[in-house]
XYZ file of C-alpha atoms in Angstrom:
394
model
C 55.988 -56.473 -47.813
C 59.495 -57.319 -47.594
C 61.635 -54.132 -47.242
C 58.771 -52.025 -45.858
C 58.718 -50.546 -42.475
C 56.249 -48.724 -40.497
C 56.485 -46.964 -36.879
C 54.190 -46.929 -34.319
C 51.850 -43.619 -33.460
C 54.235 -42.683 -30.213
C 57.437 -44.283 -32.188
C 60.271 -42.641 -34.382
C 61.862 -45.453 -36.996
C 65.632 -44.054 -36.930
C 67.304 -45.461 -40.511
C 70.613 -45.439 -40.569
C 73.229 -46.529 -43.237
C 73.314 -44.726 -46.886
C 72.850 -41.065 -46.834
C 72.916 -39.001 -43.668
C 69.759 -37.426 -42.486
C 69.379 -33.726 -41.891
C 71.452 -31.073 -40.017
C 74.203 -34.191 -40.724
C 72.697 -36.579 -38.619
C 73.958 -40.025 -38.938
C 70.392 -41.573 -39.551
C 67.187 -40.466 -41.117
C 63.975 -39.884 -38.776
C 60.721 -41.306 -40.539
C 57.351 -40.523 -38.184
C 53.874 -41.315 -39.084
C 54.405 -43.219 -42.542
C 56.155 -46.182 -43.409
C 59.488 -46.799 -45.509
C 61.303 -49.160 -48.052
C 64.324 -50.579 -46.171
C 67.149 -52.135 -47.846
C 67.627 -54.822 -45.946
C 71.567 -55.861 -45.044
C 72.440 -52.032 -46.412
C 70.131 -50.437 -43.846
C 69.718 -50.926 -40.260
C 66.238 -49.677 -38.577
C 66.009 -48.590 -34.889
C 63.466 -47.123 -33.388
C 62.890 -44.305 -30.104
C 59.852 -44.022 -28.444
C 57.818 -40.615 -28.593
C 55.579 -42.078 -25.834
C 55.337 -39.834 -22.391
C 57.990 -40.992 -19.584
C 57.437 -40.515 -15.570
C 60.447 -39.588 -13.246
C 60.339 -39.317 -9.641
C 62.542 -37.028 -7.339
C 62.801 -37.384 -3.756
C 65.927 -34.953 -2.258
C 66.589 -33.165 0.735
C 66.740 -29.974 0.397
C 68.066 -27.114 2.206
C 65.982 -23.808 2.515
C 66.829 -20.142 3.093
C 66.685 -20.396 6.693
C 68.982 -23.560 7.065
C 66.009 -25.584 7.922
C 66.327 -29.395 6.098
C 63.152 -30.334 3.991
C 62.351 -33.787 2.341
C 60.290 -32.639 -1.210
C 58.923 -35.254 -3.657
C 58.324 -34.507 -6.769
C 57.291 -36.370 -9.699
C 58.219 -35.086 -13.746
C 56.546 -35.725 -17.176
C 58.281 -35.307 -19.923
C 58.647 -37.322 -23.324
C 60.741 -36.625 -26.382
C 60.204 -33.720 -28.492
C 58.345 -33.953 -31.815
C 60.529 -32.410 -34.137
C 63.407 -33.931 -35.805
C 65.855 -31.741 -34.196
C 64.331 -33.408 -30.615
C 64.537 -36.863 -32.049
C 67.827 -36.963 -33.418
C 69.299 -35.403 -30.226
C 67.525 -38.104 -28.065
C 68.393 -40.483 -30.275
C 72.066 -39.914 -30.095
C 71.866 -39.788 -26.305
C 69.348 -42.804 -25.470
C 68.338 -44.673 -28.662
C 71.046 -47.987 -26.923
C 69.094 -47.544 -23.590
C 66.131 -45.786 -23.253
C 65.504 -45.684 -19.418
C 68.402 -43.680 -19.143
C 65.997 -40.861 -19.732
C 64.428 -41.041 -16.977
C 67.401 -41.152 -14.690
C 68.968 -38.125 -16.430
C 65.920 -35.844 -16.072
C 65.468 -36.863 -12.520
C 68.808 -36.023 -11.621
C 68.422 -32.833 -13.717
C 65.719 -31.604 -11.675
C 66.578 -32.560 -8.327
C 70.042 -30.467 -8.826
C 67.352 -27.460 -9.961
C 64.971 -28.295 -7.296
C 68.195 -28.077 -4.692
C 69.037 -24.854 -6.285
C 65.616 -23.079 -6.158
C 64.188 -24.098 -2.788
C 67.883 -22.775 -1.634
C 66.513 -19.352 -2.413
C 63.312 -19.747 -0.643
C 61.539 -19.816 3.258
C 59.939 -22.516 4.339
C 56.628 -20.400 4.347
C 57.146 -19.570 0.512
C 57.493 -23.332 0.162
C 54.586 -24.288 1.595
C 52.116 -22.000 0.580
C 53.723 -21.341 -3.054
C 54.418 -24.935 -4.130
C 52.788 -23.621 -7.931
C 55.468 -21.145 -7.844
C 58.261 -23.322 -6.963
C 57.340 -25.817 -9.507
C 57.209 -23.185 -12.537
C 60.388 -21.927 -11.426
C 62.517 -25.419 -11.535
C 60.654 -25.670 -15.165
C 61.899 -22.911 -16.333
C 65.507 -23.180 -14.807
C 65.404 -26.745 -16.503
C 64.009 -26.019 -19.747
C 67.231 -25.286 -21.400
C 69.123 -28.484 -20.283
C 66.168 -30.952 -21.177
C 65.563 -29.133 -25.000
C 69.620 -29.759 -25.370
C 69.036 -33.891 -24.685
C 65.878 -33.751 -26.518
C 63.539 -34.078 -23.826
C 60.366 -31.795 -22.874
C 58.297 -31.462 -19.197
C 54.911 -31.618 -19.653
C 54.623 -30.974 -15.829
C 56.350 -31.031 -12.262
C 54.112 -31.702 -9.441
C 55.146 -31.172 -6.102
C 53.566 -34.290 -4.143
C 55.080 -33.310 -0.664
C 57.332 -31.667 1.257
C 58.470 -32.339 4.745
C 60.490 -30.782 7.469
C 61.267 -34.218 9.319
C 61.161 -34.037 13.376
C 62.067 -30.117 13.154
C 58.463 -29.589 13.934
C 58.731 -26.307 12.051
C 56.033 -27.005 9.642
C 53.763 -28.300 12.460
C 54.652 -24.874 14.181
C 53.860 -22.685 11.511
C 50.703 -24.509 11.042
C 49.543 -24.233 14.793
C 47.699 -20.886 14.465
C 45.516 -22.435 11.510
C 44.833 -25.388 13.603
C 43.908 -23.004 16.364
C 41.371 -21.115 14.423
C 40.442 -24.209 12.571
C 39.148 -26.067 15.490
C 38.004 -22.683 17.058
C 35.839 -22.392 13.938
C 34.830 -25.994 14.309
C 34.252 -25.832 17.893
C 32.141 -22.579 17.073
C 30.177 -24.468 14.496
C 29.631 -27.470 16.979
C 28.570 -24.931 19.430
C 26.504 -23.552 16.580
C 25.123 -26.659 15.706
C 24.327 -27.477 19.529
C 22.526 -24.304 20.170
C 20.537 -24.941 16.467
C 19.987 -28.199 17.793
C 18.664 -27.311 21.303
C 16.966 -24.344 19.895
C 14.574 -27.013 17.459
C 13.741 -29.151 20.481
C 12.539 -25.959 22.417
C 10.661 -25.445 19.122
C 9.385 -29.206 18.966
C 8.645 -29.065 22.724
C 6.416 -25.533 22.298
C 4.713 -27.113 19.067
C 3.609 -30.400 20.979
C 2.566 -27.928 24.025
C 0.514 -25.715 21.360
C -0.831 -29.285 19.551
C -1.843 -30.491 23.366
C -3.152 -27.331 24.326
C -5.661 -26.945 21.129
C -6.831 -30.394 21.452
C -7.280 -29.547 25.216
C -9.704 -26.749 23.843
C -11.402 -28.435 21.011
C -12.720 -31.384 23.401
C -13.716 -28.343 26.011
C -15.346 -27.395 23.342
C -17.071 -30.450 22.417
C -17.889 -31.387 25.979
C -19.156 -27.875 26.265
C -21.095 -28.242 22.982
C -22.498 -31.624 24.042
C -23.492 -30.140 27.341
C -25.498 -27.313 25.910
C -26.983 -29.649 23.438
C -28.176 -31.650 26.771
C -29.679 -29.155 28.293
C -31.308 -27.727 25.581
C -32.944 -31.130 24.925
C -33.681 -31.116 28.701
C -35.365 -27.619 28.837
C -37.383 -28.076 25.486
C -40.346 -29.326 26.961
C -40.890 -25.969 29.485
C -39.617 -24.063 26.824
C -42.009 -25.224 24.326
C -45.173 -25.154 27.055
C -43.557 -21.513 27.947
C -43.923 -20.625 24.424
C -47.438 -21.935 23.791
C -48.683 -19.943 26.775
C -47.110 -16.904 25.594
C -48.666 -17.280 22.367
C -51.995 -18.138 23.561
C -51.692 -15.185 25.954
C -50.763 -12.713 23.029
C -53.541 -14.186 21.201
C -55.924 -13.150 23.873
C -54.527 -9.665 24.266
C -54.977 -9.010 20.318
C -58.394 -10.359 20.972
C -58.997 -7.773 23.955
C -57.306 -4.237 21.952
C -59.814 -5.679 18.830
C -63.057 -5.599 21.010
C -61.794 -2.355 22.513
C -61.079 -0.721 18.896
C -64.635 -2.671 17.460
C -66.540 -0.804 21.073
C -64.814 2.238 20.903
C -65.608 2.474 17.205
C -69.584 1.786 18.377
C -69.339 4.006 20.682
C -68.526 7.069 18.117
C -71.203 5.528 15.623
C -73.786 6.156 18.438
C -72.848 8.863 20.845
C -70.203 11.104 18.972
C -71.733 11.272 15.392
C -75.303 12.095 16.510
C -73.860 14.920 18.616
C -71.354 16.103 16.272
C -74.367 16.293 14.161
C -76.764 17.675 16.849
C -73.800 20.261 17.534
C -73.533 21.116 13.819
C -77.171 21.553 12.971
C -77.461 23.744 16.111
C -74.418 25.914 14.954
C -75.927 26.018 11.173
C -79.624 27.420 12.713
C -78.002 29.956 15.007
C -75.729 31.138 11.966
C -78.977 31.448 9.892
C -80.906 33.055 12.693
C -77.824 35.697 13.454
C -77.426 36.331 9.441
C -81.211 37.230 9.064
C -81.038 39.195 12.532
C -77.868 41.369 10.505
C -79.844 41.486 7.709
C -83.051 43.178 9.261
C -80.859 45.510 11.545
C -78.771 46.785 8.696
C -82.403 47.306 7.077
C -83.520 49.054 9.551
C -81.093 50.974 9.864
C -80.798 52.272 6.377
C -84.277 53.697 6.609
C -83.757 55.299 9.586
C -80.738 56.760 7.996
C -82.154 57.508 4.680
C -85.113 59.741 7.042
C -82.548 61.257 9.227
C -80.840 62.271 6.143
C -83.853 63.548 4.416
C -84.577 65.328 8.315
C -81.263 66.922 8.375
C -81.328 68.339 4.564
C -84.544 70.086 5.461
C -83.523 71.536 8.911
C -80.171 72.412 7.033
C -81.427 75.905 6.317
C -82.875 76.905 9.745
C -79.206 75.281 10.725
C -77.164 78.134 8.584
C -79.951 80.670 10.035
C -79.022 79.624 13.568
C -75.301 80.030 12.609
C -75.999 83.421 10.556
C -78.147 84.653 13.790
C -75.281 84.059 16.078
C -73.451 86.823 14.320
C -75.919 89.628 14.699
C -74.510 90.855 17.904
C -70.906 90.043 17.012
C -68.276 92.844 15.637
C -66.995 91.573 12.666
C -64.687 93.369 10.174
C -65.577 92.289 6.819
C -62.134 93.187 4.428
C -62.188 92.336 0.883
C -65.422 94.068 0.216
C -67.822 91.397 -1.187
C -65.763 88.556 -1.578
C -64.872 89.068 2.251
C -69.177 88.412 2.493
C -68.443 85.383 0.411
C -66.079 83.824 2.530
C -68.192 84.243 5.540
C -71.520 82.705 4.106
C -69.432 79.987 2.364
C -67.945 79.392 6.005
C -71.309 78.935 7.543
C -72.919 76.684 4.731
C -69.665 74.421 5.129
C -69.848 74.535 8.741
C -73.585 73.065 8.487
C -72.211 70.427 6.007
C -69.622 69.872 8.454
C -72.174 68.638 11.458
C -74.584 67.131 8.784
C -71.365 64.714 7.805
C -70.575 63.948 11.402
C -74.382 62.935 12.295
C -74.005 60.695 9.687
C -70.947 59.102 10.995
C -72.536 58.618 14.152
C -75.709 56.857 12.918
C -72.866 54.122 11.262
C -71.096 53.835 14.717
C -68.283 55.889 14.887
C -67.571 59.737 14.474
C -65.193 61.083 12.403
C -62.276 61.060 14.760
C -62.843 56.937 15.192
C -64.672 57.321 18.614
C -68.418 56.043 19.738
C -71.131 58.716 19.635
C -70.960 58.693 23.319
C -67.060 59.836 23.685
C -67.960 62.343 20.548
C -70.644 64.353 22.830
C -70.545 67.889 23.275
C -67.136 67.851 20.442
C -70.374 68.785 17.416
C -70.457 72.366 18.683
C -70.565 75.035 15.979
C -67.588 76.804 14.949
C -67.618 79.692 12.873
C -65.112 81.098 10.954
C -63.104 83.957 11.516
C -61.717 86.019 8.812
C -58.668 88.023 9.767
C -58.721 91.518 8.424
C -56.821 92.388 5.179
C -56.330 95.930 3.470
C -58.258 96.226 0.469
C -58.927 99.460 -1.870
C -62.359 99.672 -1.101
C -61.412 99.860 2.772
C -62.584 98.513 5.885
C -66.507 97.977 6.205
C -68.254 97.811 9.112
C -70.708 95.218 10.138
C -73.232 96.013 13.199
């Protein structure tokens, strides 16, 4: 449409003519939309918001008086708010590549300034820190032109044929290729070590096949002369069988004559032996038999003998006192005593005759060792005081 302008994304459309913009800025800053435009009355221009390179390359002095070539390169663009726009506008809206000159000779003064301040070996291992510290140092000049760093980047720095940096480096490239010759020696010795260990597997591999074809040969060979020997072995075998067949035969007619033998030689006489045993025991039980008959009668008489001489016994026994001088205390019942004495004394030898006539007396001896022990002992009465006093007997 006639009148109507727009501005790019990355551009600022800069109107100027009619009413001044703000902060009394001789044109108007439109971004992002588009705009009527009188035409003749107003005049459009328009800055670029797009981001800008600038490259530095400056020798620079250090601390230590030692001369250093740094590169850098800077990124940087115009700021986005109106304050940023009109101030870069004023400055570079007639030529625009003026910005880039500016800001590189802005930062190559700070760059001078701050590696001035600094070793060499702050340099090169704190490049990060050099860079933040020229932003910062710079930061107030480019906001007053209307300019912002997006970055500094240190792309090299270089001490020329000084050999200074190469010097300070040597220690690192000592223990760099010590390292790497220790890892190639490493790496050697690894590689030396896995041969031995291929070489010793391949030995082990030959030396089990070595042993599995002993093995087989020796296999084969036993199966050979197994095959070979099988025809002895077998006759062996069926000659040992026919000879253990025999011997079971032989022990079988032994066990079937020895077994005749008892059916006709050891029965009958076990039988002989036992029916002579059985008749003796018969014989020797009626033999007992009649003895212990007989001798019951012969008791039972000798008993009935000895009851009737019992009498002419005590008289014997009585008799033997009529010479003797006896003192008879007690009166009558010292009488007593002496005739109960004398018909217990005939008891007495009646008893033991019977004893003898069953074998034995009654001290456990044989009637011949009892002999001449039967003899007649009377009793004596020891004299006692009485009331009656002491009585003679003539």
């Amino acid at each position: 449409m006639f009148g109507y302008r727009v501005p790019a994304p990355d551009e600022a459309m800069l109107i100027s003519g009619g009413r001044r913009g703000l902060g009394g800025a001789p044109f108007r800053v439109v971004t992002g939309h588009g705009k009527f435009v009188l035409p003749i009355f107003r005049k459009t221009r328009f800055l670029t918001l797009s981001m800008c390179e600038a490259e530095v390359t400056e020798t620079c002095v250090t601390k230590q008086g030692i001369a250093l070539h740094v590169r850098a390169v800077i990124a940087f663009k115009v700021g986005n708010d109106h304050e940023s726009i009109i101030n870069a506008g004023q400055r570079f809206l007639s030529d625009q590549d003026q910005m880039s000159v500016l800001t590189g000779r802005i930062f190559a003064g700070h760059l001078r300034a701050i590696i001035g301040s600094m070793t060499v070996e702050e340099i090169v291992t704190e490049r990060q820190k050099l860079a933040a510290e020229v932003l910062d140092t710079s930061k107030t000049e480019m906001a007053k032109i209307g300019l912002i760093v997006d970055s500094l980047q240190i792309q090299s720095i270089d001490d020329g044929d000084t050999g200074y940096i190469d010097a300070m480096s040597a220690p690192h490239k000592a223990a760099i290729q010590r390292q790497a010759q220790i890892a190639q020696a490493q790496a050697t010795q690894a590689a030396v070590e896995a041969e031995q260990a291929a070489a010793r597997k391949q030995a082990e591999y030959a030396r089990q096949t070595a042993i599995v074809k002993a093995e087989y040969s020796a296999e084969v060979d036993r199966a050979q002369a197994e095959a070979a020997q099988a025809g002895p072995l077998a006759q062996a075998h069926a000659q040992q069988e026919v000879l253990a067949a025999q011997t079971e035969l032989a022990q079988r007619q032994a066990k079937l004559r020895q077994q005749q033998l008892v059916a006709e030689v050891v029965k009958p006489a076990e039988a002989e032996a036992e029916r002579v045993r059985i008749l003796a025991a018969a014989e020797a039980q009626r033999m007992k038999i009649q003895a212990e008959a007989a001798a019951s009668y012969d008791r039972v008489a000798l008993d009935r003998m000895l009851i009737d001489q019992l009498p002419q016994i005590v008289k014997e026994a009585a008799g033997g006192l009529a010479g003797a001088n006896v003192n008879v205390l007690n009166g009558a019942d010292g009488l007593g005593e002496i005739a109960a004495g004398l018909v217990s004394q005939g008891l007495t030898i009646l008893d033991s005759v019977r004893q003898n006539l069953n074998g034995q007396d009654s001290n456990g001896q044989r009637p011949e060792e009892s002999k001449g022990n039967s003899l007649l002992q009377l009793p004596t009465s020891k004299g006692k005081r009485s009331d009656d006093g002491p009585v003679d007997v003539d």
